[in-house]
CSV table of C-alpha atoms in Angstrom, one decimal:
chain,number,residue,atom,x,y,z
A,1,MET,CA,-10.0,-2.1,6.8
A,2,VAL,CA,-10.5,-5.7,7.6
A,3,MET,CA,-12.5,-8.1,9.9
A,4,ARG,CA,-10.8,-9.2,13.0
A,5,ALA,CA,-9.5,-12.6,13.9
A,6,ARG,CA,-8.9,-13.3,17.4
A,7,LEU,CA,-7.3,-16.5,18.8
A,8,PRO,CA,-8.6,-19.3,18.9
A,9,GLY,CA,-10.0,-19.6,15.3
A,10,THR,CA,-9.9,-21.2,12.4
A,11,SER,CA,-8.1,-18.4,10.5
A,12,PRO,CA,-5.1,-18.2,12.3
A,13,VAL,CA,-4.8,-22.1,12.0
A,14,ILE,CA,-5.1,-21.7,8.2
A,15,MET,CA,-2.4,-19.0,8.6
A,16,ALA,CA,0.0,-20.8,10.4
A,17,MET,CA,-0.4,-24.2,8.2
A,18,LEU,CA,-0.1,-22.0,4.8
A,19,MET,CA,3.2,-20.0,6.0
A,20,ALA,CA,4.6,-23.7,7.5
A,21,GLY,CA,4.3,-24.8,3.9
A,22,GLY,CA,6.3,-21.7,2.8
A,23,LEU,CA,9.0,-22.5,5.5
A,24,CYS,CA,9.3,-26.0,4.2
A,25,ALA,CA,8.9,-25.6,0.3
A,26,PRO,CA,11.7,-26.8,-1.8
A,27,ASP,CA,13.9,-24.6,-3.8
A,28,VAL,CA,11.4,-24.2,-7.0
A,29,ARG,CA,11.8,-21.0,-9.0
A,30,ALA,CA,8.8,-18.5,-7.8
A,31,GLN,CA,7.9,-15.6,-10.0
A,32,SER,CA,8.2,-12.1,-9.1
A,33,THR,CA,5.2,-10.1,-8.1
A,34,GLU,CA,6.8,-6.5,-8.3
A,35,SER,CA,7.0,-4.8,-11.7
A,36,LEU,CA,4.5,-4.8,-14.0
A,37,TYR,CA,4.0,-8.0,-16.4
A,38,GLU,CA,4.6,-6.3,-19.4
A,39,PRO,CA,7.1,-3.0,-18.6
A,40,ILE,CA,6.6,0.1,-20.2
A,41,GLY,CA,9.0,1.3,-23.0
A,42,HIS,CA,12.4,1.1,-22.8
A,43,HIS,CA,15.5,2.8,-21.1
A,44,SER,CA,19.1,2.2,-19.6
A,45,GLY,CA,18.8,0.4,-16.2
A,46,GLY,CA,16.0,1.3,-13.7
A,47,ASP,CA,13.3,-1.8,-13.7
A,48,VAL,CA,13.4,-4.2,-11.1
A,49,HIS,CA,14.4,-7.5,-11.9
A,50,ALA,CA,14.6,-10.6,-10.2
A,51,VAL,CA,18.0,-11.4,-8.9
A,52,ASP,CA,20.4,-13.9,-11.0
A,53,GLU,CA,21.8,-15.7,-8.1
A,54,THR,CA,20.0,-16.5,-4.6
A,55,PRO,CA,22.0,-16.3,-1.2
A,56,SER,CA,21.6,-19.5,0.9
A,57,TYR,CA,19.2,-17.9,3.2
A,58,VAL,CA,19.3,-19.0,7.0
A,59,VAL,CA,15.6,-19.1,6.7
A,60,PRO,CA,14.1,-21.3,3.8
A,61,ASP,CA,12.2,-20.2,1.2
A,62,PHE,CA,11.7,-20.4,-2.6
A,63,ALA,CA,14.1,-19.0,-4.7
A,64,PRO,CA,13.3,-16.3,-6.9
A,65,ALA,CA,12.4,-16.0,-10.7
A,66,LYS,CA,15.0,-16.8,-13.3
A,67,ALA,CA,14.9,-14.6,-16.1
A,68,ALA,CA,15.2,-17.2,-18.7
A,69,ASP,CA,11.9,-18.9,-17.3
A,70,PRO,CA,9.9,-16.5,-15.4
A,71,ASN,CA,6.6,-17.7,-16.3
A,72,LYS,CA,4.6,-21.0,-17.4
A,73,GLU,CA,3.4,-19.6,-20.7
A,74,LEU,CA,1.8,-21.1,-24.0
A,75,PRO,CA,2.5,-19.0,-27.3
A,76,PHE,CA,-0.4,-16.6,-26.7
A,77,PHE,CA,-0.9,-16.9,-23.1
A,78,LYS,CA,1.0,-15.8,-20.0
A,79,ILE,CA,0.3,-16.6,-16.5
A,80,ARG,CA,1.8,-16.3,-12.9
A,81,LEU,CA,0.5,-16.8,-9.4
A,82,GLY,CA,0.8,-14.5,-6.9
A,83,LEU,CA,0.1,-14.9,-3.1
A,84,SER,CA,0.4,-12.7,-0.2
A,85,LEU,CA,0.2,-14.0,3.8
A,86,ILE,CA,0.3,-11.6,6.5
A,87,GLY,CA,-0.2,-12.3,10.1
A,88,ASP,CA,-0.4,-9.7,13.0
A,89,TRP,CA,-0.2,-9.6,16.7
A,90,THR,CA,-1.0,-6.3,18.3
A,91,ASP,CA,-0.9,-5.3,22.0
A,92,PHE,CA,-2.2,-2.1,23.2
A,93,SER,CA,-1.6,0.1,26.3
A,94,GLN,CA,-4.0,2.9,27.3
A,95,ASP,CA,-4.7,5.7,29.8
A,96,ALA,CA,-7.7,6.4,31.2
A,97,VAL,CA,-9.1,9.4,28.8
A,98,ASN,CA,-8.0,7.1,25.5
A,99,GLU,CA,-10.2,4.6,26.8
A,100,SER,CA,-13.1,7.2,27.2
A,101,GLN,CA,-12.2,8.6,23.7
A,102,ILE,CA,-12.3,5.0,21.7
A,103,GLY,CA,-12.8,2.3,24.3
A,104,ARG,CA,-10.9,-0.2,25.7
A,105,GLN,CA,-8.4,-2.0,22.8
A,106,GLU,CA,-8.1,-5.9,23.3
A,107,ASN,CA,-4.4,-7.0,22.6
A,108,GLU,CA,-5.3,-9.6,19.4
A,109,PHE,CA,-4.1,-11.5,16.5
A,110,GLN,CA,-5.0,-11.1,12.7
A,111,VAL,CA,-4.7,-12.6,9.8
A,112,ARG,CA,-4.0,-9.2,8.2
A,113,SER,CA,-4.1,-10.5,4.6
A,114,ALA,CA,-4.8,-13.5,2.6
A,115,ARG,CA,-4.4,-12.6,-1.4
A,116,LEU,CA,-4.3,-14.6,-4.3
A,117,SER,CA,-3.8,-13.2,-7.9
A,118,LEU,CA,-3.7,-14.1,-11.4
A,119,ILE,CA,-1.8,-12.1,-13.3
A,120,GLY,CA,-0.5,-12.8,-17.0
A,121,SER,CA,-1.1,-11.6,-20.8
A,122,VAL,CA,-2.6,-13.0,-23.8
A,123,GLY,CA,-2.1,-12.2,-27.4
A,124,GLY,CA,1.0,-12.1,-29.9
A,125,ASP,CA,2.7,-9.0,-31.0
A,126,TYR,CA,-0.1,-6.7,-29.5
A,127,ARG,CA,-0.4,-8.1,-25.9
A,128,VAL,CA,-3.0,-7.4,-23.3
A,129,SER,CA,-2.5,-7.9,-19.8
A,130,TYR,CA,-4.8,-8.9,-17.0
A,131,GLN,CA,-5.0,-9.4,-13.3
A,132,VAL,CA,-7.4,-10.9,-11.0
A,133,SER,CA,-6.9,-10.9,-7.3
A,134,GLY,CA,-9.6,-12.3,-4.4
A,135,GLU,CA,-8.5,-11.5,-1.1
A,136,TYR,CA,-9.2,-12.7,2.5
A,137,LYS,CA,-9.6,-9.6,4.6
A,138,GLY,CA,-6.3,-7.7,3.7
A,139,PHE,CA,-5.2,-4.1,3.5
A,140,ASP,CA,-8.1,-3.3,0.8
A,141,THR,CA,-11.2,-4.8,2.3
A,142,ASN,CA,-14.1,-3.5,5.0
A,143,PRO,CA,-15.2,-4.9,8.2
A,144,GLU,CA,-18.5,-6.2,6.6
A,145,GLN,CA,-16.8,-8.4,4.3
A,146,LYS,CA,-14.3,-11.5,4.9
A,147,TRP,CA,-13.5,-12.2,1.0
A,148,LYS,CA,-13.5,-9.9,-1.7
A,149,LEU,CA,-12.4,-9.3,-4.9
A,150,THR,CA,-10.0,-6.7,-5.3
A,151,ASP,CA,-8.7,-6.5,-8.9
A,152,ALA,CA,-10.1,-7.3,-12.0
A,153,SER,CA,-8.6,-5.5,-14.9
A,154,LEU,CA,-7.4,-6.0,-18.6
A,155,THR,CA,-4.4,-3.6,-19.4
A,156,PHE,CA,-4.0,-2.4,-22.8
A,157,PRO,CA,-0.5,-0.8,-24.5
A,158,LEU,CA,-1.3,2.6,-26.2
A,159,GLY,CA,2.0,2.9,-28.1
A,160,SER,CA,5.4,2.2,-26.2
A,161,ARG,CA,5.1,4.5,-23.5
A,162,THR,CA,1.4,4.6,-22.3
A,163,LYS,CA,-1.0,1.8,-21.1
A,164,MET,CA,-4.8,2.0,-20.2
A,165,THR,CA,-6.5,-0.1,-17.5
A,166,VAL,CA,-10.1,-1.0,-17.7
A,167,GLY,CA,-11.7,-2.8,-14.5
A,168,LYS,CA,-11.4,-2.6,-10.9
A,169,THR,CA,-7.9,-1.3,-10.4
A,170,LYS,CA,-6.0,1.1,-8.0
A,171,GLU,CA,-6.6,5.0,-8.3
A,172,THR,CA,-3.9,7.4,-9.0
A,173,PHE,CA,-3.6,9.1,-5.7
A,174,SER,CA,-1.3,8.9,-3.1
A,175,TYR,CA,2.2,7.2,-2.6
A,176,GLU,CA,0.9,5.0,0.3
A,177,MET,CA,-1.9,3.9,-1.8
A,178,VAL,CA,-0.1,3.4,-5.4
A,179,GLY,CA,2.8,1.9,-3.6
A,180,ASP,CA,3.2,-1.8,-2.6
A,181,SER,CA,1.4,-1.6,1.1
A,182,ALA,CA,3.2,-4.7,2.3
A,183,ASN,CA,6.8,-3.2,1.2
A,184,LEU,CA,6.5,-0.1,2.7
A,185,PRO,CA,9.1,0.6,5.3
A,186,HIS,CA,6.3,1.6,8.2
A,187,SER,CA,3.3,-1.4,8.6
A,188,GLU,CA,0.2,0.6,8.3
A,189,ARG,CA,-0.8,3.3,6.4
A,190,VAL,CA,-1.9,6.6,7.9
A,191,LEU,CA,-3.4,8.6,5.4
A,192,THR,CA,-6.3,6.5,4.6
A,193,PRO,CA,-9.5,8.9,5.2
A,194,PHE,CA,-8.3,10.7,2.0
A,195,PHE,CA,-8.2,8.3,-0.4
A,196,THR,CA,-10.1,4.8,-1.9
A,197,SER,CA,-7.7,2.1,-2.4
A,198,ARG,CA,-9.9,0.3,-5.5
A,199,ASN,CA,-12.4,1.6,-7.6
A,200,PHE,CA,-13.7,0.3,-11.1
A,201,GLY,CA,-13.1,2.6,-14.0
A,202,VAL,CA,-10.3,3.5,-16.4
A,203,ARG,CA,-6.9,4.5,-15.8
A,204,PHE,CA,-4.0,5.7,-18.3
A,205,VAL,CA,-0.3,5.6,-16.9
A,206,GLN,CA,2.4,7.0,-19.1
A,207,VAL,CA,6.3,6.8,-18.7
A,208,LEU,CA,8.0,10.1,-19.6
A,209,GLY,CA,11.7,10.7,-20.5
A,210,ALA,CA,14.6,9.0,-22.4
A,211,ASN,CA,15.6,7.4,-19.0
A,212,LYS,CA,11.8,7.0,-17.7
A,213,ALA,CA,12.4,9.6,-14.9
A,214,ALA,CA,9.0,10.4,-15.1
A,215,THR,CA,5.5,8.9,-14.7
A,216,PHE,CA,1.8,10.5,-15.3
A,217,SER,CA,-1.3,8.5,-14.5
A,218,ALA,CA,-4.8,9.5,-14.4
A,219,GLY,CA,-8.0,7.7,-14.3
A,220,ALA,CA,-11.8,8.2,-13.8
A,221,TYR,CA,-14.0,5.7,-11.7
A,222,LYS,CA,-17.5,5.0,-11.0
A,223,ASP,CA,-18.7,3.2,-7.9
A,224,SER,CA,-22.1,2.1,-9.4
A,225,TRP,CA,-19.8,-0.5,-11.9
A,226,ASP,CA,-18.3,-2.1,-9.0
A,227,PHE,CA,-19.3,-5.9,-8.6
A,228,GLY,CA,-22.2,-5.8,-6.4
A,229,SER,CA,-22.1,-2.3,-5.9
A,230,SER,CA,-25.6,-0.7,-4.1
A,231,THR,CA,-24.1,3.1,-4.5
A,232,ASP,CA,-24.2,5.8,-7.3
A,233,ARG,CA,-22.3,9.1,-6.1
A,234,GLY,CA,-21.0,9.7,-9.3
A,235,TRP,CA,-17.6,10.2,-10.9
A,236,ASP,CA,-14.4,10.0,-9.3
A,237,TYR,CA,-11.2,11.4,-11.0
A,238,SER,CA,-7.7,11.0,-9.7
A,239,ALA,CA,-4.5,12.1,-11.4
A,240,ARG,CA,-0.6,11.8,-9.9
A,241,MET,CA,2.8,12.9,-11.6
A,242,THR,CA,6.0,11.9,-10.4
A,243,GLY,CA,9.6,12.9,-11.6
A,244,LEU,CA,13.3,11.8,-10.4
A,245,ILE,CA,15.0,15.4,-9.8
A,246,TRP,CA,18.1,13.9,-8.8
A,247,ASP,CA,19.2,10.4,-10.0
A,248,ARG,CA,22.5,8.5,-9.7
A,249,PRO,CA,21.3,5.0,-10.4
A,250,ASP,CA,24.7,3.1,-10.3
A,251,HIS,CA,25.4,4.5,-6.7
A,252,ASN,CA,21.2,3.8,-5.2
A,253,GLU,CA,20.8,7.5,-5.3
A,254,PHE,CA,17.7,9.5,-6.5
A,255,LEU,CA,15.4,12.3,-5.4
A,256,HIS,CA,11.8,11.3,-6.2
A,257,VAL,CA,9.1,14.0,-6.1
A,258,GLY,CA,5.2,13.9,-6.9
A,259,VAL,CA,2.1,15.7,-7.0
A,260,ALA,CA,-1.2,14.4,-7.3
A,261,TYR,CA,-5.2,15.4,-7.5
A,262,ARG,CA,-8.4,13.7,-6.8
A,263,HIS,CA,-11.8,14.5,-7.1
A,264,ALA,CA,-14.6,12.5,-5.2
A,265,ALA,CA,-18.3,12.8,-5.9
A,266,ALA,CA,-20.8,12.7,-2.7
A,267,ASP,CA,-24.2,11.8,-2.6
A,268,GLY,CA,-25.3,14.4,-0.2
A,269,THR,CA,-22.9,13.2,2.5
A,270,ILE,CA,-19.6,12.6,3.2
A,271,ARG,CA,-17.6,11.0,6.1
A,272,TYR,CA,-14.0,10.7,7.1
A,273,SER,CA,-12.4,8.0,9.5
A,274,GLY,CA,-9.4,6.5,10.5
A,275,ARG,CA,-7.2,4.4,12.8
A,276,ALA,CA,-4.0,5.6,14.4
A,277,GLU,CA,-1.6,3.4,12.2
A,278,THR,CA,-3.0,0.3,13.7
A,279,ASN,CA,-5.7,-1.9,11.4
A,280,VAL,CA,-7.2,-3.7,14.8
A,281,GLY,CA,-8.1,-0.8,17.3
A,282,ASP,CA,-11.3,1.1,16.9
A,283,VAL,CA,-11.5,4.1,14.8
A,284,ALA,CA,-9.4,6.9,16.3
A,285,ILE,CA,-10.8,10.0,14.3
A,286,ASP,CA,-14.1,10.1,12.5
A,287,THR,CA,-16.2,13.3,11.6
A,288,GLY,CA,-19.2,11.4,11.2
A,289,LYS,CA,-21.8,11.8,8.1
A,290,PHE,CA,-22.1,15.6,7.4
A,291,ALA,CA,-23.8,17.2,4.2
A,292,ALA,CA,-21.4,17.9,1.5
A,293,GLN,CA,-21.5,17.9,-2.1
A,294,SER,CA,-18.2,16.8,-3.1
A,295,SER,CA,-14.2,16.3,-2.2
A,296,ASP,CA,-10.9,17.6,-3.9
A,297,GLY,CA,-7.7,16.4,-2.5
A,298,PHE,CA,-4.1,17.6,-3.1
A,299,ALA,CA,-1.2,15.8,-2.2
A,300,GLY,CA,2.4,16.1,-2.4
A,301,GLU,CA,5.3,13.5,-1.9
A,302,ALA,CA,8.8,13.0,-1.6
A,303,LEU,CA,11.5,10.1,-1.6
A,304,LEU,CA,15.1,10.6,-0.9
A,305,ASN,CA,17.3,7.6,-1.0
A,306,VAL,CA,21.1,7.1,-0.6
A,307,GLY,CA,21.8,3.8,-0.6
A,308,PRO,CA,20.3,2.1,2.0
A,309,VAL,CA,19.2,5.4,4.0
A,310,SER,CA,15.9,6.6,2.9
A,311,PHE,CA,13.2,9.5,3.7
A,312,LEU,CA,9.8,9.3,2.7
A,313,GLY,CA,7.3,12.1,3.1
A,314,GLU,CA,3.8,13.0,2.2
A,315,TYR,CA,1.1,15.6,2.8
A,316,ILE,CA,-2.5,15.5,1.6
A,317,LEU,CA,-4.9,18.4,2.2
A,318,ASN,CA,-8.6,17.6,1.4
A,319,ARG,CA,-10.9,20.3,1.1
A,320,THR,CA,-14.6,19.3,1.1
A,321,ASN,CA,-17.6,21.5,-0.6
A,322,SER,CA,-19.9,21.4,2.0
A,323,ARG,CA,-22.1,24.5,1.7
A,324,GLU,CA,-23.6,23.7,5.4
A,325,PHE,CA,-20.2,23.8,6.9
A,326,ARG,CA,-18.4,26.4,4.7
A,327,ASP,CA,-16.4,24.1,2.9
A,328,PRO,CA,-14.2,22.3,5.9
A,329,VAL,CA,-10.5,21.3,5.1
A,330,PHE,CA,-8.7,18.6,6.5
A,331,HIS,CA,-5.2,17.4,6.0
A,332,GLY,CA,-2.7,14.6,7.2
A,333,TRP,CA,1.1,14.2,6.6
A,334,TYR,CA,3.9,12.0,7.7
A,335,VAL,CA,8.0,11.6,7.6
A,336,THR,CA,9.5,7.7,7.5
A,337,GLY,CA,13.2,7.3,7.9
A,338,SER,CA,14.4,3.9,6.9
A,339,TRP,CA,18.2,2.4,7.2
A,340,ILE,CA,18.7,-1.0,6.1
A,341,LEU,CA,21.9,-2.0,7.9
A,342,THR,CA,23.6,-4.7,5.5
A,343,GLY,CA,23.8,-1.6,2.9
A,344,GLU,CA,20.7,-2.8,0.4
A,345,THR,CA,18.5,-0.3,-1.1
A,346,ARG,CA,14.9,-0.3,-2.4
A,347,PRO,CA,15.0,-0.5,-6.1
A,348,TYR,CA,13.1,2.1,-7.6
A,349,ASP,CA,10.4,1.1,-10.2
A,350,ARG,CA,10.5,3.9,-13.4
A,351,ASN,CA,7.5,2.5,-14.6
A,352,VAL,CA,5.1,3.3,-11.8
A,353,GLY,CA,7.3,5.8,-10.0
A,354,TYR,CA,7.7,4.2,-6.3
A,355,ALA,CA,10.4,1.9,-4.6
A,356,ARG,CA,9.9,-1.9,-4.1
A,357,ARG,CA,10.7,-4.2,-1.8
A,358,VAL,CA,14.1,-5.0,0.0
A,359,ILE,CA,15.7,-7.6,-1.7
A,360,PRO,CA,18.4,-9.1,0.9
A,361,LYS,CA,21.7,-10.2,-0.4
A,362,GLY,CA,23.6,-11.8,2.5
A,363,ARG,CA,22.5,-15.3,4.2
A,364,TRP,CA,21.1,-13.7,7.1
A,365,GLY,CA,18.9,-11.1,5.1
A,366,ALA,CA,18.8,-7.7,5.8
A,367,PRO,CA,17.7,-5.6,8.9
A,368,GLU,CA,16.2,-2.6,8.3
A,369,LEU,CA,15.5,0.2,11.2
A,370,VAL,CA,12.6,2.6,10.5
A,371,ALA,CA,11.1,5.6,12.3
A,372,ARG,CA,8.2,7.5,11.6
A,373,TYR,CA,6.1,10.9,12.5
A,374,SER,CA,2.6,11.4,11.5
A,375,GLU,CA,-0.1,13.8,12.2
A,376,MET,CA,-4.3,13.5,11.1
A,377,ASP,CA,-6.4,16.4,11.6
A,378,LEU,CA,-10.2,16.2,10.8
A,379,ASP,CA,-11.0,19.1,12.8
A,380,ASP,CA,-12.6,22.2,11.0
A,381,ASN,CA,-15.8,24.7,10.7
A,382,GLY,CA,-17.8,23.1,13.4
A,383,ILE,CA,-16.9,19.4,12.5
A,384,GLU,CA,-15.1,17.8,15.2
A,385,GLY,CA,-13.5,14.2,14.1
A,386,GLY,CA,-10.6,14.8,16.3
A,387,ARG,CA,-6.8,14.7,15.5
A,388,PHE,CA,-3.9,12.9,16.4
A,389,LYS,CA,-0.1,12.7,16.5
A,390,LYS,CA,2.2,9.5,16.5
A,391,THR,CA,5.4,8.4,16.6
A,392,MET,CA,6.5,5.0,15.7
A,393,LEU,CA,9.9,3.0,16.0
A,394,GLY,CA,10.3,-0.2,14.6
A,395,LEU,CA,12.5,-2.8,13.0
A,396,ASN,CA,12.1,-5.1,9.9
A,397,TRP,CA,14.1,-8.2,8.9
A,398,TRP,CA,13.9,-8.9,5.6
A,399,ALA,CA,14.5,-12.3,5.8
A,400,THR,CA,14.7,-13.9,2.0
A,401,THR,CA,13.2,-12.4,-1.0
A,402,ARG,CA,9.8,-13.8,0.5
A,403,TRP,CA,9.8,-13.3,4.1
A,404,LYS,CA,9.6,-10.3,6.1
A,405,PHE,CA,9.5,-10.3,10.0
A,406,GLY,CA,8.7,-6.9,11.8
A,407,ALA,CA,8.3,-5.2,15.3
A,408,THR,CA,7.1,-1.6,16.0
A,409,TRP,CA,6.5,0.3,18.6
A,410,GLY,CA,4.0,3.6,18.7
A,411,HIS,CA,2.8,6.2,20.8
A,412,THR,CA,-0.3,8.6,20.0
A,413,TRP,CA,-1.5,11.5,21.2
A,414,LEU,CA,-5.2,11.8,20.4
A,415,ASP,CA,-6.9,15.1,21.0
A,416,ARG,CA,-10.8,14.3,20.5
A,417,PHE,CA,-14.3,15.4,22.7
A,418,GLY,CA,-12.1,18.1,24.3
A,419,GLU,CA,-9.4,15.9,26.2
A,420,ARG,CA,-5.9,14.2,25.0
A,421,GLY,CA,-5.6,10.8,25.6
A,422,GLU,CA,-2.4,8.5,25.2
A,423,SER,CA,-2.1,5.0,24.1
A,424,ASP,CA,0.8,2.6,23.1
A,425,THR,CA,0.9,-0.5,20.4
A,426,VAL,CA,3.5,-2.7,19.8
A,427,LEU,CA,3.0,-4.5,16.2
A,428,THR,CA,4.6,-7.8,15.7
A,429,ARG,CA,4.2,-8.9,11.6
A,430,ILE,CA,5.0,-11.9,9.7
A,431,GLN,CA,4.6,-11.8,6.1
A,432,TRP,CA,5.5,-13.8,2.9
A,433,ILE,CA,4.8,-12.6,-0.6
A,434,TYR,CA,4.9,-14.7,-3.4
C-alpha cells in the first residue's frame, strides 16, 4: 500500500522527467535486474540471461547488458544500479451501493513506485552478495510513509546449492509476493491480506535436482528487528517448495507447482484488509482488529507455460488462531491467463522458482493479452470483513527490455454490510525497469 499522488503536484512532474530521460537516453549498456546476482549452482540451461543482440526498438531505450561486461567492478567488489519507475492513472465507475460501502472513489494519477537499488557482491573465491533498496511509495510501502528502506540484506553462499540471506528481505510465501510484482501479467496483487512483503530475519534458499528443477526456501523473521520498528509481535515463519513436474526447456514449455506455509505471530489482535486489485482505491474488505493469538497460512500455486501462452493460479487459506471467534478461516484465489501475441515467453528462473519479465524480440515489442478472475473472502465465525469477486481484461505492451505500457479494465462485485455493490476500474500504466 502507498500514499496517493494527485495532479497537479511535484511527484508526477518528477516522474515525467525521469521517464523522459529514459526515452532520450543514449544506447549504453544497462544491467539486468532480473536474476540473482550470483546464480545458485550449475545446470544445463534455465538461468535468466540478458539477450545477446538487441532489436532496434521503435521506442528508444537503454540496451540490455552484454555478458562480457555486465558490471562496473573491482577485483573484490561488484556493484550495479537498479531503478524502477512506475506511473498509474486509475478511473473509477461505481453504483450507489458500492459508494455507500467504501465511499466515492476519485480518478487519480499515482506514482506507483520509484525504487533505487544497489546490488552487488564482495570477496574473492567466496563472495558475499548485498542488496540495498529505497523506495518512494511503491508496492511495499504503507500509507503513512512516502520513503522507505525496502531491502537491506547480505547473502552468504552455503555450498554450491544453498544461500542464506540476513537482513530485511522478502518472506518465502505466495507466488504474487516472492515474484517480480511489476513483471507479473496482471498489474496488481490480490492476496495481500495474507502476507507481509518484507520482514527482518534470516532466509535460506536451496536449489534441488540435477537441472535445478526444484527449490526449497524457508525463513524466520522478527518485526522488532526492523529499522525504526515500534512493534514486537514475536516470530514469524515461512517456507515454500516448488518444482517443475513437466519441463521441455527447448520448447519453452513447463508446469511449475508449489506449496507454501506461513505462521504469523500476533500481539493480541489481528487485522486483515485489502483493496480490489487497485492501489489508489479505498479498502474494500476489512475485518478490523479482532482478538487473536496467531495465524497460519497455507498456499498452493501452479504455472503452466506453453510457449507464448500461460496460466497462473494461486490459492491461500488462512486460519486465524482466535479463541474468542472460534478460529475463523479466510481465503482467496485467482487464475490469470496470458497470451503474448508475438510469440515470446516468460523465462523461468530456476534459482528462485518463478517466471521473469517478457523480453521482446522484435522492433515493435511484444503485446500481451491478459485475463484474470479472482475472489477474496474475509467473512467467517462472526467476523464480517466482506468478500468480492473480480474479472479483469488487459493488454500489456512490452515495448523494450525496459519499457512496458499497460491498460486493464476490471469489474468488481463487493458483498459487504448486507449488500452487493458493483464497480468498474480502468488502470493505465507506464513503467521503466533498469
